[in-house]
Coordinates of C-alpha atoms and ligand atoms in Angstrom, one line a residue:
X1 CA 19.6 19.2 15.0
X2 CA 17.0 16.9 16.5
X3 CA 14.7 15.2 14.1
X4 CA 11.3 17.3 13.9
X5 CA 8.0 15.0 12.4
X6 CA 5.9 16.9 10.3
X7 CA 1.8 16.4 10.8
X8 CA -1.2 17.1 8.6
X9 CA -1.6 20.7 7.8
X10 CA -5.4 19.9 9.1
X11 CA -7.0 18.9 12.4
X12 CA -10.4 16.8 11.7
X13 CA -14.2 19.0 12.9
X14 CA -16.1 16.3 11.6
X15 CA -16.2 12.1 12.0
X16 CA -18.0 9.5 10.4
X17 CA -17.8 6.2 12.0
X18 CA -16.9 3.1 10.9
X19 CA -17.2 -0.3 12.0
X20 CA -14.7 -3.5 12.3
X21 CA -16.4 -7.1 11.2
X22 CA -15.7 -10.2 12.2
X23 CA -14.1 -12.7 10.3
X24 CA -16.4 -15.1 9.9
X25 CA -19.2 -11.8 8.4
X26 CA -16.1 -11.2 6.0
X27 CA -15.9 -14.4 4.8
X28 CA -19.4 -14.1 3.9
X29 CA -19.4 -10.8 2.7
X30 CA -16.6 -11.7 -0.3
X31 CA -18.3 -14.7 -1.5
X32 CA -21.4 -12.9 -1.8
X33 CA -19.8 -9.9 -3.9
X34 CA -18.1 -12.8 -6.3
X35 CA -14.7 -12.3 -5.1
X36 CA -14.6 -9.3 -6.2
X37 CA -14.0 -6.2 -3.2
X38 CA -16.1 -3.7 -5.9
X39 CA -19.1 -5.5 -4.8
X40 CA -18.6 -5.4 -1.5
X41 CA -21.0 -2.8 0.9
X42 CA -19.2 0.3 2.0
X43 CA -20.6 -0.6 5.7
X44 CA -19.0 -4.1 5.5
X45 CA -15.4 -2.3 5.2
X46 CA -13.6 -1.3 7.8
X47 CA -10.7 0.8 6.0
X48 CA -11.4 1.6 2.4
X49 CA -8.3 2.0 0.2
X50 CA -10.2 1.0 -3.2
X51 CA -9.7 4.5 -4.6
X52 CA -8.6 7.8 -4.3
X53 CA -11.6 8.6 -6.3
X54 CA -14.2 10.9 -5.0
X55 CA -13.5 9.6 -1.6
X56 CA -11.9 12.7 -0.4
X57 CA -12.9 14.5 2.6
X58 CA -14.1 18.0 2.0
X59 CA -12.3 21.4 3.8
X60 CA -14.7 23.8 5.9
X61 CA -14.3 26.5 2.9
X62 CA -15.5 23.7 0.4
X63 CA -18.9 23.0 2.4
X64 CA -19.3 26.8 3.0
X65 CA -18.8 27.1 -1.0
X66 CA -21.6 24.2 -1.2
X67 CA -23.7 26.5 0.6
X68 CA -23.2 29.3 -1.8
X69 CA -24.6 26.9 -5.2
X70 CA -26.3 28.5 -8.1
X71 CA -28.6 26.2 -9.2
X72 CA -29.8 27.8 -12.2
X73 CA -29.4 26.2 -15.1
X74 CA -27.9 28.3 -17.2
X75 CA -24.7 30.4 -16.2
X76 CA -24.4 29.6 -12.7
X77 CA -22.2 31.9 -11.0
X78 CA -20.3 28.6 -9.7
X79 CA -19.4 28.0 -13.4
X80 CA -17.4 31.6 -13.7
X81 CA -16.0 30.4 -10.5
X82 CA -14.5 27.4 -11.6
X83 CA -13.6 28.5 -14.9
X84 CA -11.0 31.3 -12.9
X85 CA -9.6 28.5 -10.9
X86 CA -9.1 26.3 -13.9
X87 CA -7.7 29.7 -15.9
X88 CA -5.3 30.7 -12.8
X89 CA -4.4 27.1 -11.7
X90 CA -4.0 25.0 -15.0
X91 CA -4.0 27.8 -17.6
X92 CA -6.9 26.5 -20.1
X93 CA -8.7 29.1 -21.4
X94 CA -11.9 27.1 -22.5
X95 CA -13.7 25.3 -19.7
X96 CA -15.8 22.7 -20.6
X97 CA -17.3 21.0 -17.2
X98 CA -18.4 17.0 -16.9
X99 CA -19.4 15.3 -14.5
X100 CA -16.8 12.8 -13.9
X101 CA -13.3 12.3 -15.9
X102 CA -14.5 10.4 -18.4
X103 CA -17.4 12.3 -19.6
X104 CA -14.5 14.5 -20.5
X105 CA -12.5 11.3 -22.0
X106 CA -15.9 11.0 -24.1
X107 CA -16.1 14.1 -25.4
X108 CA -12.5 14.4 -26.5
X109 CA -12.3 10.8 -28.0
X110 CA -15.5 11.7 -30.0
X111 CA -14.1 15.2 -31.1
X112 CA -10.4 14.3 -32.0
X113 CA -10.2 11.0 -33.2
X114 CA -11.4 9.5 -36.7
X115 CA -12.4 5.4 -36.8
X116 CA -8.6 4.2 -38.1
X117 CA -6.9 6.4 -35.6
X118 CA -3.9 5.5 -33.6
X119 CA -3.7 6.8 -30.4
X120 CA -0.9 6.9 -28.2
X121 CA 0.1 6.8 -24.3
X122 CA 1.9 6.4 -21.4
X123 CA 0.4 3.3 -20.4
X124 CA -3.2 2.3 -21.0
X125 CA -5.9 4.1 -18.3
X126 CA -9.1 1.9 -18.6
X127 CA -11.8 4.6 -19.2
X128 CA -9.3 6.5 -21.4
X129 CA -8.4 3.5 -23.5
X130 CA -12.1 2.4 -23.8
X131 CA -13.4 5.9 -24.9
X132 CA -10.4 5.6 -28.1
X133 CA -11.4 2.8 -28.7
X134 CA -15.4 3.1 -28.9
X135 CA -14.3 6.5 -31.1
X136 CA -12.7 4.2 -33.8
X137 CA -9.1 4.6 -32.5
X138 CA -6.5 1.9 -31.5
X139 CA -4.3 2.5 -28.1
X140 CA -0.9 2.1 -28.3
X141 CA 1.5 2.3 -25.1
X142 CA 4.4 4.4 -25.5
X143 CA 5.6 4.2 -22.2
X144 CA 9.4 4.0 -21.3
X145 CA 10.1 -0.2 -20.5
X146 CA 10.9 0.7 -17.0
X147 CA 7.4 1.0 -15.9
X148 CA 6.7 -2.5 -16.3
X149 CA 9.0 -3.3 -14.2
X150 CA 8.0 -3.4 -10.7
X151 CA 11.4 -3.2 -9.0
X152 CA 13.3 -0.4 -11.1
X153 CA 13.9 2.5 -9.3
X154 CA 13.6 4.9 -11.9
X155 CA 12.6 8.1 -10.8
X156 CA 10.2 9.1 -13.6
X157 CA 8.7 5.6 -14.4
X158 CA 5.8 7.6 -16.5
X159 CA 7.9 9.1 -18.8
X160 CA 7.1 9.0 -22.9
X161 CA 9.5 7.1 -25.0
X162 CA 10.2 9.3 -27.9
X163 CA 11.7 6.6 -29.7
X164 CA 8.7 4.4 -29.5
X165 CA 6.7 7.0 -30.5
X166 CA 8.9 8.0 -33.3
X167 CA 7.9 4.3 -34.4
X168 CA 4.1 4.6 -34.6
X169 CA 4.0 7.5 -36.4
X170 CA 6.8 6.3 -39.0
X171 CA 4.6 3.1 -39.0
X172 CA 0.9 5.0 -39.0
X173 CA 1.6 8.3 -40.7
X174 CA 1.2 11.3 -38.2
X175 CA -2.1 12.3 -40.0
X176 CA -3.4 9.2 -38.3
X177 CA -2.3 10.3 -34.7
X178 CA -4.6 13.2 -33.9
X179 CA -3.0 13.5 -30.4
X180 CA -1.4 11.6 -27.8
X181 CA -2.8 11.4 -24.0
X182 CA 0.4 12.2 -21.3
X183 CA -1.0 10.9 -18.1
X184 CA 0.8 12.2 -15.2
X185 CA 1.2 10.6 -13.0
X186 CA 0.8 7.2 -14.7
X187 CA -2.0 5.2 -12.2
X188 CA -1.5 1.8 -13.7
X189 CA 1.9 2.3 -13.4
X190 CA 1.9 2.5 -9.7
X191 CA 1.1 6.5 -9.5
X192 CA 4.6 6.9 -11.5
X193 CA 5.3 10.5 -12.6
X194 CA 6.8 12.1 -15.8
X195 CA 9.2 14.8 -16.2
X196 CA 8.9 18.3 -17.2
X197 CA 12.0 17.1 -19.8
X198 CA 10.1 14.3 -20.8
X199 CA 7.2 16.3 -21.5
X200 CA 9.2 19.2 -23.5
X201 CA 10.7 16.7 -25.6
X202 CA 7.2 15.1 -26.4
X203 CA 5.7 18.4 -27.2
X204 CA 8.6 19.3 -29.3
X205 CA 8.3 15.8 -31.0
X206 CA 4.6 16.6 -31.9
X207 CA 4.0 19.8 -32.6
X208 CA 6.2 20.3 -36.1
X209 CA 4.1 16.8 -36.8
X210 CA 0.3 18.5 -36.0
X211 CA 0.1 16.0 -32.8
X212 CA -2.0 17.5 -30.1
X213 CA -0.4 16.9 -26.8
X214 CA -3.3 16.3 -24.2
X215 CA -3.0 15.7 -20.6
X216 CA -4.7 13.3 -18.2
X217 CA -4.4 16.1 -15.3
X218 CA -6.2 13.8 -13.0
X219 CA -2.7 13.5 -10.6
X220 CA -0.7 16.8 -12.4
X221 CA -0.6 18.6 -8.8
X222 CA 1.1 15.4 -7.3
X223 CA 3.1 15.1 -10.6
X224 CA 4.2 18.5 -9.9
X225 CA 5.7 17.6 -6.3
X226 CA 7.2 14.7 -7.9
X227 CA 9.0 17.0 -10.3
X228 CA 10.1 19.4 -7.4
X229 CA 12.1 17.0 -5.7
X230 CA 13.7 14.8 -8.4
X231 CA 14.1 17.5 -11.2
X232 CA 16.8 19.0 -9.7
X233 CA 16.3 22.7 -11.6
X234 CA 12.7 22.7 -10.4
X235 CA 13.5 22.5 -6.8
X236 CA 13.1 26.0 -5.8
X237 CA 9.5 26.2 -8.0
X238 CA 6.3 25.6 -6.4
X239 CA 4.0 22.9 -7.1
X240 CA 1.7 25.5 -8.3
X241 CA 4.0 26.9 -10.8
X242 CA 5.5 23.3 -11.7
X243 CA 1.8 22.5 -12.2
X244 CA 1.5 25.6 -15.1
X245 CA 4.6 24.9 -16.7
X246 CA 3.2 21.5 -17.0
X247 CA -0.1 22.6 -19.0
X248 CA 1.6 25.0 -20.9
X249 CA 3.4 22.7 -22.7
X250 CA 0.0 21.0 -23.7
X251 CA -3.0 21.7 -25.8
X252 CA -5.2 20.7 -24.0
X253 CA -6.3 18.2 -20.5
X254 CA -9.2 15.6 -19.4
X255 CA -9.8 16.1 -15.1
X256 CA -11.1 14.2 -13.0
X257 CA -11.6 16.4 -10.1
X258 CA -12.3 13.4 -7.9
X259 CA -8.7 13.2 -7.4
X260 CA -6.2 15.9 -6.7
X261 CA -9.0 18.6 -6.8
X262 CA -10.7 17.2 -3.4
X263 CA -14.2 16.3 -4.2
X264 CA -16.6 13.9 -4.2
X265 CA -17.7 14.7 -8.0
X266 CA -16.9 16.8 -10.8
X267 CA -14.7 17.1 -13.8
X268 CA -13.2 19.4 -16.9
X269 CA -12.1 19.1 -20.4
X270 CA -9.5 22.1 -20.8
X271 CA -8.9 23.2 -23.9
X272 CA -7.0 26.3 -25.7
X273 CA -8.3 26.5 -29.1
X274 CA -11.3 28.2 -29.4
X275 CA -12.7 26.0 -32.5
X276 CA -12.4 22.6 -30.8
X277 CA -14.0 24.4 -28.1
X278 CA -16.7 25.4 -29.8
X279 CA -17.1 22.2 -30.9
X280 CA -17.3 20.3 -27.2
X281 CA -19.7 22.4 -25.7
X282 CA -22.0 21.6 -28.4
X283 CA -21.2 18.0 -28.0
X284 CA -21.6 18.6 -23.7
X285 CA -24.9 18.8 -24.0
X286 CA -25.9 16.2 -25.8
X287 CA -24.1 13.8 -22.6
X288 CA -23.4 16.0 -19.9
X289 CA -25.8 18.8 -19.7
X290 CA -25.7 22.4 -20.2
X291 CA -22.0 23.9 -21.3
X292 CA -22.0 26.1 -17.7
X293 CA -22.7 22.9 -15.5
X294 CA -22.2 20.0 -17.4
X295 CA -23.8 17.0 -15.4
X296 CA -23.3 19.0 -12.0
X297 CA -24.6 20.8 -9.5
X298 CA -23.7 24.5 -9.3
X299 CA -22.6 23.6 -5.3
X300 CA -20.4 20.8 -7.2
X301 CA -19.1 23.5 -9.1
X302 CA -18.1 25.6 -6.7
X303 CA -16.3 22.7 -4.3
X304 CA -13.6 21.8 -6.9
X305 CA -13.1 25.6 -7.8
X306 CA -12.3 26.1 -4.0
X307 CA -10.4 22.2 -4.0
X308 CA -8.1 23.2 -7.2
X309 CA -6.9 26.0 -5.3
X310 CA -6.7 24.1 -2.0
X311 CA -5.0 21.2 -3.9
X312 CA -1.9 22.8 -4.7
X313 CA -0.8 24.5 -1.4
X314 CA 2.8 23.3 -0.6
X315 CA 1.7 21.6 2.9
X316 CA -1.2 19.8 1.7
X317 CA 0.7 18.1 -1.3
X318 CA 3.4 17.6 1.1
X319 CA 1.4 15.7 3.8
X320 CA -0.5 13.6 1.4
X321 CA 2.0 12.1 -0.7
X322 CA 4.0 12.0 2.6
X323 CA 1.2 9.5 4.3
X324 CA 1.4 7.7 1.4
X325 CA 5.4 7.7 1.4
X326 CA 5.0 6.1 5.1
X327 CA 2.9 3.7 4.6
X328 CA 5.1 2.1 1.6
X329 CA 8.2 2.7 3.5
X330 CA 7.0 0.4 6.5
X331 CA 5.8 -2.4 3.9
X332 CA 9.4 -2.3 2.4
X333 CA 10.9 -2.5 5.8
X334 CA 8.7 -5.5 6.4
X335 CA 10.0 -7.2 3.0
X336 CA 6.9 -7.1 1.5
X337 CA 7.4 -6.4 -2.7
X338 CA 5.9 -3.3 -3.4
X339 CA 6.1 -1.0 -6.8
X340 CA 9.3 1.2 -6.5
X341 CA 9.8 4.0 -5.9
X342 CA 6.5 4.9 -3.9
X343 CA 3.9 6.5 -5.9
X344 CA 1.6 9.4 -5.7
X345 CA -1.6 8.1 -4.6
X346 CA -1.6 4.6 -3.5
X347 CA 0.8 1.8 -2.6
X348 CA 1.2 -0.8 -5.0
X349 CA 1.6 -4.6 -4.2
X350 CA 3.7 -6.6 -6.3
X351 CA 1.0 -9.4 -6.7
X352 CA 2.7 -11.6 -9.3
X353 CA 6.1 -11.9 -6.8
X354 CA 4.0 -12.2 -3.6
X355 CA 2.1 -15.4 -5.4
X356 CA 4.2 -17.1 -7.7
X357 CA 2.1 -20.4 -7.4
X358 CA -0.7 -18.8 -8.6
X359 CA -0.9 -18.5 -12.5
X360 CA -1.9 -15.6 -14.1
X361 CA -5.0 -17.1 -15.7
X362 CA -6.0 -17.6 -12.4
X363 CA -6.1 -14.0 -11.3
X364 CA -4.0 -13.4 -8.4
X365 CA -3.7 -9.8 -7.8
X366 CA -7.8 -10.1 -7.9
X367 CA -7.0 -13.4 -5.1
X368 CA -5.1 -11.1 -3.0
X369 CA -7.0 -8.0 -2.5
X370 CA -10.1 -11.1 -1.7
X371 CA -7.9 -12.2 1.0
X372 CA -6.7 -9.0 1.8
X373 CA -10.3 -8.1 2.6
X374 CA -11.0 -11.5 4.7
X375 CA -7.7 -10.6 6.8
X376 CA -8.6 -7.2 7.8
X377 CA -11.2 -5.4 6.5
X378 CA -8.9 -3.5 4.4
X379 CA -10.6 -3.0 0.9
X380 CA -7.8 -2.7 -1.7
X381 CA -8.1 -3.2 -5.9
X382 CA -6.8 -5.3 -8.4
X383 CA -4.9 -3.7 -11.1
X384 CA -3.6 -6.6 -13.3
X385 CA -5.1 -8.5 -15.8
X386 CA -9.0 -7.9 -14.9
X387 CA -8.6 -4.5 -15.1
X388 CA -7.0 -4.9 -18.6
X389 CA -9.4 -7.1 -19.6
X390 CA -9.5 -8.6 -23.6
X391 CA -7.9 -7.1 -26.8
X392 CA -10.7 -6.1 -28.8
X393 CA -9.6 -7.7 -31.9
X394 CA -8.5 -11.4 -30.4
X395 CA -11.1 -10.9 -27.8
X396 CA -8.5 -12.9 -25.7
X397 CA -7.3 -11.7 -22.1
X398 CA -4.5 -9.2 -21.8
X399 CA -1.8 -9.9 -19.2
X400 CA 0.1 -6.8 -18.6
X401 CA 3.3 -7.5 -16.8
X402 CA 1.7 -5.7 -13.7
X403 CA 0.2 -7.7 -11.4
X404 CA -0.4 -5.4 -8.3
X405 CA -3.1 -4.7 -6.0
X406 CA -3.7 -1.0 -5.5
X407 CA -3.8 -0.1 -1.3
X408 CA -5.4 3.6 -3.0
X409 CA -4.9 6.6 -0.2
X410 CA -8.1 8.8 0.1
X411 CA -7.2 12.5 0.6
X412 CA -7.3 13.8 3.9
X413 CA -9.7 10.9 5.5
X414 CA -7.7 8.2 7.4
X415 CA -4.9 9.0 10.5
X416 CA -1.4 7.8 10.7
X417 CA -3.1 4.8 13.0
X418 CA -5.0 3.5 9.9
X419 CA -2.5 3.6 8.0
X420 CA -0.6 1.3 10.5
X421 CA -3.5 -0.5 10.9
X422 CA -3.3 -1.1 7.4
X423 CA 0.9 -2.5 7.4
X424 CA -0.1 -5.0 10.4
X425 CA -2.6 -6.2 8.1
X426 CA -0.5 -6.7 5.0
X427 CA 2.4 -8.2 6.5
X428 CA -0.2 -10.8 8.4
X429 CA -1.3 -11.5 5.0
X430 CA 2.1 -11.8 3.8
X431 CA 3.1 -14.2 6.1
X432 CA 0.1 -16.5 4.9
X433 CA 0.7 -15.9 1.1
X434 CA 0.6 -19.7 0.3
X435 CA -2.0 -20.1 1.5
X436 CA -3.8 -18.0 -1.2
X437 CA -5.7 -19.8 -3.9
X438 CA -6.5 -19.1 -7.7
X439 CA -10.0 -17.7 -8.9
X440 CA -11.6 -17.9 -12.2
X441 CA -14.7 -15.7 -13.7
X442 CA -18.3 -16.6 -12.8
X443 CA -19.3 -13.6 -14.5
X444 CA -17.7 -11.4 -17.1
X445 CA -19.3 -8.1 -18.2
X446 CA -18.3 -6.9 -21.3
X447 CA -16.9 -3.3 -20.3
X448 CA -14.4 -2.4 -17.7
X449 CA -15.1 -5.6 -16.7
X450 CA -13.0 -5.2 -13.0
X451 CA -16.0 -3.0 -12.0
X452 CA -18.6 -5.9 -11.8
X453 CA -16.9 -9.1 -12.4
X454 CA -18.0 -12.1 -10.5
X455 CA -15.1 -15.3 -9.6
X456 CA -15.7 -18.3 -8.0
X457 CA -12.8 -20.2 -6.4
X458 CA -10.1 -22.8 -8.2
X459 CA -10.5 -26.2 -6.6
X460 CA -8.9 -26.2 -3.1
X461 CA -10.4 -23.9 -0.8
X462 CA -9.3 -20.2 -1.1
X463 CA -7.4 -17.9 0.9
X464 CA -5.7 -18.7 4.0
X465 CA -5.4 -19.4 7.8
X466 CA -3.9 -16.9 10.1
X467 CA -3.3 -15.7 13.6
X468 CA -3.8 -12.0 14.8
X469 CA -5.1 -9.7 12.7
X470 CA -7.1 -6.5 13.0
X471 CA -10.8 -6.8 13.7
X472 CA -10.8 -10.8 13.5
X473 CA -12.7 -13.0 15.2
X474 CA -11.0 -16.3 17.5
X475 CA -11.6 -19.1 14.7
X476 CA -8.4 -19.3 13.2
X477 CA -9.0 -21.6 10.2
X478 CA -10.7 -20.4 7.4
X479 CA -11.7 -22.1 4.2
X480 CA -13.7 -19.9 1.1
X481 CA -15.6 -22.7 -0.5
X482 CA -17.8 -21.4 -3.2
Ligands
F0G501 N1 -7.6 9.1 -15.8 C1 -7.0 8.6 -14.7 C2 -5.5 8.5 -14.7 C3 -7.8 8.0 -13.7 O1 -7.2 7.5 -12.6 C4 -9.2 8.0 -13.7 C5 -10.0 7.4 -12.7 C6 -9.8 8.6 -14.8 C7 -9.0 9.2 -15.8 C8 -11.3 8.7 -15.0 O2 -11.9 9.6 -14.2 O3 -13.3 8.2 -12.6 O4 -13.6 10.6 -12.8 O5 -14.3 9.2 -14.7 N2 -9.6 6.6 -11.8 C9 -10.3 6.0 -10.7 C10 -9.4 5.1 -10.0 C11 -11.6 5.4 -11.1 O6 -9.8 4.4 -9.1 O7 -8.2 5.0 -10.3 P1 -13.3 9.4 -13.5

């Protein structure tokens, strides 16, 4: 049979322009946002791939459910809405609404853990790890020793490994583990995902021991596709039921909705016991707001209880991990080192092999998405050492063996032609990767410090010289002086 391409279940009713710059306005534009593309104008971009976070495009029935808000402030009919998607969809039973992922992080750090806690995880998120540890409770990464490893080809990267969690608690005492957080899919892995065996054999692990199980169901819908076509007894499931089966096996979940639930703001803290429930919506409104909106607007409300539904229809999921999928698979074919296999959300450049002369006090992933920027207008993200800024006890930097520069896939925004866009603009960079220089901090804040970090260059001039290149202008030499 003759190959047959596939296309977005979608066709596009609404645009919003955006604009190429020339080199020599991007050259300016880094410099004055410290090196740093987070502080960089959303105008000045011309292809935005910093996050899947709240950046995705909304369906017709989601702006019709806008229209249909309830902006009272207490028990706002958008509220019973959401709280049946989150009941059909995810299986919580208790809804407790925030307004972003970690307001729900906040609340469950503050609820669960005890100052001398031990918490573990698959991998350290930033926001999670920062809320445990503002609570009283040291991180520890559980996660099997493939994920650090950018080329293994392991096909659940994110999984728990029950033997080094077997050696915290025997270390700790499992009265000092209230629960550990199962991301899936693991970001700072490279969007890696964990098996439904992996995750059985955690819960079984924990529950005889009191350990909560709680999920980071930020990614769990593209978790669930991952698990439908590399579990092989969960191939004839749909991501919808993959997705339950999922929960069930937990106690409880922290959402962002920003991600797999399609909108621009909103999250949940999911839980099943009625007492700890209790408990958090008291707690909600001392941060968040009342326990039926929670820091949101009864339109937001209603928007992810029509995205959640939206979010795990088999031709969506298909089509977004698929753009994703093709826009690795060309980068691979072009020999540039990416995180294998492809993620869920985002592409992942290997910035540590890429830039071997670069040292790793010297920041390179956070070099390359600078020059990335410079090259194309593409605005990618480091994930390396900024974002896992100091140990909190040696207040010296932490230098995860993942270097990488996130290219991060919005939902539903950008066309096949961006996303080539996008590979002409890697592989130009990639060509010039020499020619990339070292950067050092100007300005350190002292949380999540990747967010607002300012660098200044390390002697020789920065970044590189190149020939064609999307949205460039003629002068070929270019030299980031500080
Ligand atoms: N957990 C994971 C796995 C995340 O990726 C994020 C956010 C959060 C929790 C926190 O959610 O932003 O709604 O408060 N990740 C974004 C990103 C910021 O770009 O990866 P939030």
């Amino acid at each position: 049979m003759r190959h047959r391409s596939w296309a977005e279940p979608w066709k596009i009713k609404v645009v919003e322009p955006i604009r190429m710059t020339t080199r020599a306005e991007r050259e300016r534009h880094i410099r004055e946002a410290g090196f740093n593309t987070f502080l960089i104008k959303s105008e000045d971009v011309y292809i935005d791939l910093l996050t899947d976070s709240g950046t995705s495009a909304m369906s017709d029935r989601q702006w019709a459910g806008m229209m249909m808000g309830d902006e009272a402030y207490a028990g706002s009919r958008n509220y019973y809405n959401l709280e049946r998607s989150v009941r059909e969809i995810y299986g919580y039973e208790e809804l407790i609404p925030t307004h972003q992922g970690r307001g729900a992080e906040h609340l469950l750090s503050k609820l669960l853990i005890k100052p001398g806690d031990h918490v573990p995880g698959n991998m350290y998120f930033t926001t999670t790890r920062l809320h445990q540890e503002l609570a009283g409770g040291t991180f520890h990464d559980v996660i099997i020793d493939e994920a650090h490893d950018p080329a293994s080809e392991h096909p659940f990267k994110g999984n728990v490994d029950l033997k080094k969690l077997d050696a915290l608690v025997q270390q700790v005492g499992a009265d000092k583990v209230p629960y550990i957080c199962v991301a899936v899919t693991v970001n700072l892995a490279g969007g890696q995902p964990v098996s439904l065996a992996n995750l059985r054999a955690v819960a079984e692990y924990c529950r005889p021991r009191g350990i909560k199980v709680m999920l980071d169901a930020t990614r769990a819908v593209e978790n669930s596709w991952f698990i439908q076509q590399r579990e092989p007894e969960m191939r004839d499931r749909t991501v919808a039921e993959i997705l339950r089966m999922t929960c069930d096996l937990t106690d409880g979940a922290t959402m962002s909705g920003k991600k797999d639930s399609l909108v621009n703001i909103g999250g949940w803290l999911g839980l099943r016991d009625s007492a700890i429930a209790a408990k958090a919506q008291n707690l909600v409104v001392v941060y968040e707001g009342l326990h039926t909106y929670g820091g949101l607007a009864g339109r937001d409300l209603e928007a992810m209880a029509i995205g959640i539904r939206e979010s795990v229809e088999e031709e969506y999921i298909r089509s977004r991990i698929g753009q994703v999928y093709y826009l690795g698979e060309r980068l691979q074919e072009a020999g540039v080192p990416i995180v294998t296999p492809i993620g869920g959300h985002a592409v992942f450049l290997d910035a540590a092999a890429m830039l071997p002369h670069i040292p790793r006090d010297q920041f390179p992933a956070q070099a390359l998405a600078a020059a990335l920027y410079v090259e194309s207008g593409v605005r990618a993200m480091e994930r390396g050492a900024v974002s896992a800024g100091r140990d909190p006890v040696t207040g010296e930097n932490r230098y995860p063996k993942l270097e990488l520069v996130r290219l991060t896939i919005p939902r539903r925004v950008y066309t096949q032609a961006h996303m080539d866009v996008v590979t002409e603009s890697v592989i130009s960079l990639f060509e010039d990767r020499k020619l990339v220089h070292g950067l050092r901090f100007a300005y350190e804040p002292e949380y999540l410090r990747f967010f607002q970090a300012r660098f200044e260059p390390v002697g020789a001039p920065v970044v590189l010289e190149s020939g064609a290149h999307a949205g460039a202008s003629v002068d070929r030499h270019f030299v980031l002086n500080s």
